[in-house]
Amino acid sequence: MSEQETKTEHHGASSVPYNTRPAGLEKWADGVFGNNAPVKLPEGGRQWLADNLWWLALVGGVLSLWSAWSSYNAMQTYGQMFAIADELVRQYGTSTSSMNFGLTFYLALAAMVAQAVLLLMAYQKLKVHQKAGWNLIFYSSLVSLVTGALYLLTPYYGATSLVGVLIGVVIGWWLLFQIRGKFNK
């Protein structure tokens, strides 16, 4: 199979290349969540989602930045509260109950910011139905998967957070690959 054949697949009447860095993953996900999905989004829903994805990405990017900032502030507040509690416990001669969020929390926070930046970068391209904007949304979903994996290593998160991320990615990929053919510029 030639490189051109592996990069191009037909979606209805238009041909949209698999031009993301993980093109193999994109092609596989398109087969599972797009072409061969057992349930398809109606054409009217696909068109509406494709036409409105730009502002959804903009809102999502802003909310993601706000969420990252709020998480950071909450971590700082909890850190201060636990420091006070640790000092009180030490004064009474018992062991401390210190809390450390650790490196993985900061990595997850950085992933949240990266996801927000990707969403904000995508909105202009999505407005004019460019495949490059769709690609950025796809990359954002991949960052979400990385964040879910980091949650496994982050105190007070764990496997349930990963399951939530996986459910979100499956739903997001189903929606994203249902409208992939609408982004062909």
PDB file of C-alpha atoms in Angstrom:
ATOM      1  CA  MET A   1       0.000   0.000   0.000  1.00  0.00           C
ATOM      2  CA  SER A   2       1.468   3.379  -0.994  1.00  0.00           C
ATOM      3  CA  GLU A   3       1.906   6.254   1.445  1.00  0.00           C
ATOM      4  CA  GLN A   4      -0.807   8.231  -0.340  1.00  0.00           C
ATOM      5  CA  GLU A   5      -3.235   5.328   0.092  1.00  0.00           C
ATOM      6  CA  THR A   6      -2.497   5.112   3.798  1.00  0.00           C
ATOM      7  CA  LYS A   7      -2.997   8.842   4.280  1.00  0.00           C
ATOM      8  CA  THR A   8      -6.257   9.253   2.367  1.00  0.00           C
ATOM      9  CA  GLU A   9      -9.622   7.680   3.061  1.00  0.00           C
ATOM     10  CA  HIS A  10     -12.990   8.546   1.551  1.00  0.00           C
ATOM     11  CA  HIS A  11     -15.724  10.112   3.679  1.00  0.00           C
ATOM     12  CA  GLY A  12     -18.820  10.342   1.609  1.00  0.00           C
ATOM     13  CA  ALA A  13     -18.037  12.562  -1.368  1.00  0.00           C
ATOM     14  CA  SER A  14     -14.926  14.187   0.098  1.00  0.00           C
ATOM     15  CA  SER A  15     -11.452  12.830   0.705  1.00  0.00           C
ATOM     16  CA  VAL A  16      -9.852  13.831   3.996  1.00  0.00           C
ATOM     17  CA  PRO A  17      -6.186  12.923   4.575  1.00  0.00           C
ATOM     18  CA  TYR A  18      -4.947  11.264   7.745  1.00  0.00           C
ATOM     19  CA  ASN A  19      -2.384  13.961   8.414  1.00  0.00           C
ATOM     20  CA  THR A  20      -1.969  13.961  12.177  1.00  0.00           C
ATOM     21  CA  ARG A  21       1.319  12.782  13.681  1.00  0.00           C
ATOM     22  CA  PRO A  22      -0.325   9.564  14.921  1.00  0.00           C
ATOM     23  CA  ALA A  23      -1.978   8.938  11.526  1.00  0.00           C
ATOM     24  CA  GLY A  24      -2.313   5.213  12.250  1.00  0.00           C
ATOM     25  CA  LEU A  25      -4.273   5.945  15.428  1.00  0.00           C
ATOM     26  CA  GLU A  26      -6.400   8.477  13.564  1.00  0.00           C
ATOM     27  CA  LYS A  27      -7.173   5.951  10.822  1.00  0.00           C
ATOM     28  CA  TRP A  28      -8.023   3.229  13.367  1.00  0.00           C
ATOM     29  CA  ALA A  29     -10.251   5.573  15.409  1.00  0.00           C
ATOM     30  CA  ASP A  30     -11.966   6.778  12.227  1.00  0.00           C
ATOM     31  CA  GLY A  31     -12.816   3.186  11.392  1.00  0.00           C
ATOM     32  CA  VAL A  32     -14.139   2.433  14.879  1.00  0.00           C
ATOM     33  CA  PHE A  33     -15.866   5.727  15.756  1.00  0.00           C
ATOM     34  CA  GLY A  34     -16.564   7.125  12.276  1.00  0.00           C
ATOM     35  CA  ASN A  35     -16.987   4.801   9.320  1.00  0.00           C
ATOM     36  CA  ASN A  36     -17.906   1.609  11.162  1.00  0.00           C
ATOM     37  CA  ALA A  37     -19.587   3.072  14.232  1.00  0.00           C
ATOM     38  CA  PRO A  38     -22.744   1.113  15.039  1.00  0.00           C
ATOM     39  CA  VAL A  39     -24.586   4.357  15.821  1.00  0.00           C
ATOM     40  CA  LYS A  40     -24.191   7.365  13.555  1.00  0.00           C
ATOM     41  CA  LEU A  41     -25.001  10.975  14.310  1.00  0.00           C
ATOM     42  CA  PRO A  42     -27.770  12.224  11.986  1.00  0.00           C
ATOM     43  CA  GLU A  43     -26.553  14.462   9.147  1.00  0.00           C
ATOM     44  CA  GLY A  44     -28.230  17.528  10.666  1.00  0.00           C
ATOM     45  CA  GLY A  45     -26.454  16.895  13.963  1.00  0.00           C
ATOM     46  CA  ARG A  46     -23.138  16.411  12.179  1.00  0.00           C
ATOM     47  CA  GLN A  47     -23.537  19.676  10.319  1.00  0.00           C
ATOM     48  CA  TRP A  48     -24.557  21.572  13.446  1.00  0.00           C
ATOM     49  CA  LEU A  49     -21.624  20.184  15.425  1.00  0.00           C
ATOM     50  CA  ALA A  50     -19.151  20.935  12.618  1.00  0.00           C
ATOM     51  CA  ASP A  51     -20.480  24.494  12.266  1.00  0.00           C
ATOM     52  CA  ASN A  52     -20.420  25.161  16.015  1.00  0.00           C
ATOM     53  CA  LEU A  53     -17.300  23.296  17.098  1.00  0.00           C
ATOM     54  CA  TRP A  54     -15.255  26.507  16.917  1.00  0.00           C
ATOM     55  CA  TRP A  55     -17.097  28.236  19.746  1.00  0.00           C
ATOM     56  CA  LEU A  56     -17.349  24.999  21.733  1.00  0.00           C
ATOM     57  CA  ALA A  57     -13.541  24.752  21.495  1.00  0.00           C
ATOM     58  CA  LEU A  58     -13.184  28.388  22.556  1.00  0.00           C
ATOM     59  CA  VAL A  59     -15.442  27.897  25.584  1.00  0.00           C
ATOM     60  CA  GLY A  60     -13.702  24.599  26.389  1.00  0.00           C
ATOM     61  CA  GLY A  61     -10.278  26.243  26.212  1.00  0.00           C
ATOM     62  CA  VAL A  62     -11.287  29.084  28.511  1.00  0.00           C
ATOM     63  CA  LEU A  63     -12.942  26.697  30.979  1.00  0.00           C
ATOM     64  CA  SER A  64      -9.884  24.427  30.905  1.00  0.00           C
ATOM     65  CA  LEU A  65      -7.596  27.343  31.748  1.00  0.00           C
ATOM     66  CA  TRP A  66      -9.923  28.393  34.542  1.00  0.00           C
ATOM     67  CA  SER A  67     -10.021  24.793  35.801  1.00  0.00           C
ATOM     68  CA  ALA A  68      -6.220  24.550  35.794  1.00  0.00           C
ATOM     69  CA  TRP A  69      -5.950  27.847  37.671  1.00  0.00           C
ATOM     70  CA  SER A  70      -8.607  26.776  40.182  1.00  0.00           C
ATOM     71  CA  SER A  71      -6.881  23.429  40.728  1.00  0.00           C
ATOM     72  CA  TYR A  72      -3.582  25.183  41.356  1.00  0.00           C
ATOM     73  CA  ASN A  73      -5.196  27.607  43.813  1.00  0.00           C
ATOM     74  CA  ALA A  74      -7.002  24.769  45.590  1.00  0.00           C
ATOM     75  CA  MET A  75      -3.741  22.875  45.895  1.00  0.00           C
ATOM     76  CA  GLN A  76      -2.078  25.933  47.411  1.00  0.00           C
ATOM     77  CA  THR A  77      -4.956  26.442  49.854  1.00  0.00           C
ATOM     78  CA  TYR A  78      -5.003  22.792  50.923  1.00  0.00           C
ATOM     79  CA  GLY A  79      -1.229  22.868  51.287  1.00  0.00           C
ATOM     80  CA  GLN A  80      -1.481  25.834  53.655  1.00  0.00           C
ATOM     81  CA  MET A  81      -4.300  24.225  55.631  1.00  0.00           C
ATOM     82  CA  PHE A  82      -2.348  20.994  56.038  1.00  0.00           C
ATOM     83  CA  ALA A  83       0.757  22.928  57.097  1.00  0.00           C
ATOM     84  CA  ILE A  84      -1.269  24.580  59.877  1.00  0.00           C
ATOM     85  CA  ALA A  85      -2.764  21.224  60.880  1.00  0.00           C
ATOM     86  CA  ASP A  86       0.705  19.644  60.888  1.00  0.00           C
ATOM     87  CA  GLU A  87       2.013  22.366  63.196  1.00  0.00           C
ATOM     88  CA  LEU A  88      -0.907  21.923  65.595  1.00  0.00           C
ATOM     89  CA  VAL A  89      -0.429  18.155  65.636  1.00  0.00           C
ATOM     90  CA  ARG A  90       3.310  18.535  66.298  1.00  0.00           C
ATOM     91  CA  GLN A  91       2.627  20.832  69.267  1.00  0.00           C
ATOM     92  CA  TYR A  92       0.605  18.067  70.904  1.00  0.00           C
ATOM     93  CA  GLY A  93       3.388  15.544  70.323  1.00  0.00           C
ATOM     94  CA  THR A  94       1.736  13.287  67.790  1.00  0.00           C
ATOM     95  CA  SER A  95       2.831  12.403  64.307  1.00  0.00           C
ATOM     96  CA  THR A  96       2.036  14.667  61.391  1.00  0.00           C
ATOM     97  CA  SER A  97      -0.412  14.036  58.631  1.00  0.00           C
ATOM     98  CA  SER A  98       1.385  16.014  55.970  1.00  0.00           C
ATOM     99  CA  MET A  99       0.039  16.039  52.451  1.00  0.00           C
ATOM    100  CA  ASN A 100       2.172  16.326  49.347  1.00  0.00           C
ATOM    101  CA  PHE A 101       0.564  16.497  45.930  1.00  0.00           C
ATOM    102  CA  GLY A 102       3.793  15.521  44.191  1.00  0.00           C
ATOM    103  CA  LEU A 103       5.218  15.812  40.711  1.00  0.00           C
ATOM    104  CA  THR A 104       2.370  13.981  39.000  1.00  0.00           C
ATOM    105  CA  PHE A 105      -0.108  16.612  40.156  1.00  0.00           C
ATOM    106  CA  TYR A 106       2.002  19.316  38.528  1.00  0.00           C
ATOM    107  CA  LEU A 107       2.336  17.220  35.351  1.00  0.00           C
ATOM    108  CA  ALA A 108      -1.443  16.727  35.255  1.00  0.00           C
ATOM    109  CA  LEU A 109      -1.853  20.470  35.757  1.00  0.00           C
ATOM    110  CA  ALA A 110       0.545  21.147  32.858  1.00  0.00           C
ATOM    111  CA  ALA A 111      -1.434  18.699  30.711  1.00  0.00           C
ATOM    112  CA  MET A 112      -4.626  20.611  31.521  1.00  0.00           C
ATOM    113  CA  VAL A 113      -2.975  23.834  30.387  1.00  0.00           C
ATOM    114  CA  ALA A 114      -1.677  22.148  27.211  1.00  0.00           C
ATOM    115  CA  GLN A 115      -5.168  20.901  26.450  1.00  0.00           C
ATOM    116  CA  ALA A 116      -6.578  24.397  26.926  1.00  0.00           C
ATOM    117  CA  VAL A 117      -3.940  25.905  24.634  1.00  0.00           C
ATOM    118  CA  LEU A 118      -4.707  23.337  21.915  1.00  0.00           C
ATOM    119  CA  LEU A 119      -8.416  24.132  22.133  1.00  0.00           C
ATOM    120  CA  LEU A 120      -7.763  27.865  21.945  1.00  0.00           C
ATOM    121  CA  MET A 121      -5.409  27.399  18.982  1.00  0.00           C
ATOM    122  CA  ALA A 122      -8.063  25.331  17.169  1.00  0.00           C
ATOM    123  CA  TYR A 123     -11.005  27.698  17.267  1.00  0.00           C
ATOM    124  CA  GLN A 124      -9.991  29.966  14.336  1.00  0.00           C
ATOM    125  CA  LYS A 125      -9.294  26.989  12.073  1.00  0.00           C
ATOM    126  CA  LEU A 126     -12.503  25.257  13.107  1.00  0.00           C
ATOM    127  CA  LYS A 127     -14.481  28.357  12.201  1.00  0.00           C
ATOM    128  CA  VAL A 128     -13.518  27.859   8.533  1.00  0.00           C
ATOM    129  CA  HIS A 129     -13.663  24.033   8.685  1.00  0.00           C
ATOM    130  CA  GLN A 130      -9.923  23.474   8.320  1.00  0.00           C
ATOM    131  CA  LYS A 131      -8.655  19.971   9.003  1.00  0.00           C
ATOM    132  CA  ALA A 132      -5.788  21.549  10.990  1.00  0.00           C
ATOM    133  CA  GLY A 133      -8.348  22.714  13.581  1.00  0.00           C
ATOM    134  CA  TRP A 134      -9.859  19.229  13.759  1.00  0.00           C
ATOM    135  CA  ASN A 135      -6.329  17.856  14.240  1.00  0.00           C
ATOM    136  CA  LEU A 136      -5.786  20.144  17.240  1.00  0.00           C
ATOM    137  CA  ILE A 137      -9.001  18.870  18.840  1.00  0.00           C
ATOM    138  CA  PHE A 138      -7.778  15.311  18.240  1.00  0.00           C
ATOM    139  CA  TYR A 139      -4.420  16.178  19.846  1.00  0.00           C
ATOM    140  CA  SER A 140      -6.280  17.664  22.799  1.00  0.00           C
ATOM    141  CA  SER A 141      -8.057  14.346  23.283  1.00  0.00           C
ATOM    142  CA  LEU A 142      -4.688  12.574  23.271  1.00  0.00           C
ATOM    143  CA  VAL A 143      -3.450  14.953  25.977  1.00  0.00           C
ATOM    144  CA  SER A 144      -6.588  14.029  27.910  1.00  0.00           C
ATOM    145  CA  LEU A 145      -5.527  10.376  27.743  1.00  0.00           C
ATOM    146  CA  VAL A 146      -2.093  11.310  29.098  1.00  0.00           C
ATOM    147  CA  THR A 147      -3.770  13.251  31.901  1.00  0.00           C
ATOM    148  CA  GLY A 148      -5.855  10.202  32.753  1.00  0.00           C
ATOM    149  CA  ALA A 149      -2.712   8.092  32.975  1.00  0.00           C
ATOM    150  CA  LEU A 150      -1.128  10.707  35.243  1.00  0.00           C
ATOM    151  CA  TYR A 151      -4.172  10.539  37.511  1.00  0.00           C
ATOM    152  CA  LEU A 152      -3.238   6.936  38.283  1.00  0.00           C
ATOM    153  CA  LEU A 153      -0.031   8.231  39.865  1.00  0.00           C
ATOM    154  CA  THR A 154      -1.537  11.309  41.534  1.00  0.00           C
ATOM    155  CA  PRO A 155      -2.595  11.085  45.190  1.00  0.00           C
ATOM    156  CA  TYR A 156      -6.378  11.238  45.738  1.00  0.00           C
ATOM    157  CA  TYR A 157      -7.245  10.462  42.093  1.00  0.00           C
ATOM    158  CA  GLY A 158      -6.555   6.907  40.899  1.00  0.00           C
ATOM    159  CA  ALA A 159      -8.327   4.421  38.670  1.00  0.00           C
ATOM    160  CA  THR A 160     -11.783   5.979  38.880  1.00  0.00           C
ATOM    161  CA  SER A 161     -10.422   9.206  37.397  1.00  0.00           C
ATOM    162  CA  LEU A 162      -8.844   7.226  34.565  1.00  0.00           C
ATOM    163  CA  VAL A 163     -12.145   5.461  33.887  1.00  0.00           C
ATOM    164  CA  GLY A 164     -13.881   8.844  33.716  1.00  0.00           C
ATOM    165  CA  VAL A 165     -11.269  10.136  31.280  1.00  0.00           C
ATOM    166  CA  LEU A 166     -11.615   7.020  29.103  1.00  0.00           C
ATOM    167  CA  ILE A 167     -15.403   7.386  28.968  1.00  0.00           C
ATOM    168  CA  GLY A 168     -15.000  11.055  28.029  1.00  0.00           C
ATOM    169  CA  VAL A 169     -12.479  10.252  25.293  1.00  0.00           C
ATOM    170  CA  VAL A 170     -14.689   7.519  23.813  1.00  0.00           C
ATOM    171  CA  ILE A 171     -17.681   9.874  23.668  1.00  0.00           C
ATOM    172  CA  GLY A 172     -15.494  12.714  22.359  1.00  0.00           C
ATOM    173  CA  TRP A 173     -13.911  10.531  19.664  1.00  0.00           C
ATOM    174  CA  TRP A 174     -17.328   9.288  18.578  1.00  0.00           C
ATOM    175  CA  LEU A 175     -18.493  12.887  18.100  1.00  0.00           C
ATOM    176  CA  LEU A 176     -15.182  14.019  16.602  1.00  0.00           C
ATOM    177  CA  PHE A 177     -14.931  11.208  14.064  1.00  0.00           C
ATOM    178  CA  GLN A 178     -18.581  11.567  13.098  1.00  0.00           C
ATOM    179  CA  ILE A 179     -17.773  15.061  11.789  1.00  0.00           C
ATOM    180  CA  ARG A 180     -14.244  14.422  10.502  1.00  0.00           C
ATOM    181  CA  GLY A 181     -15.369  14.542   6.868  1.00  0.00           C
ATOM    182  CA  LYS A 182     -16.697  18.089   7.344  1.00  0.00           C
ATOM    183  CA  PHE A 183     -13.142  19.418   7.893  1.00  0.00           C
ATOM    184  CA  ASN A 184     -11.454  19.064   4.527  1.00  0.00           C
ATOM    185  CA  LYS A 185      -9.927  22.472   3.780  1.00  0.00           C
TER     186      LYS A 185
END
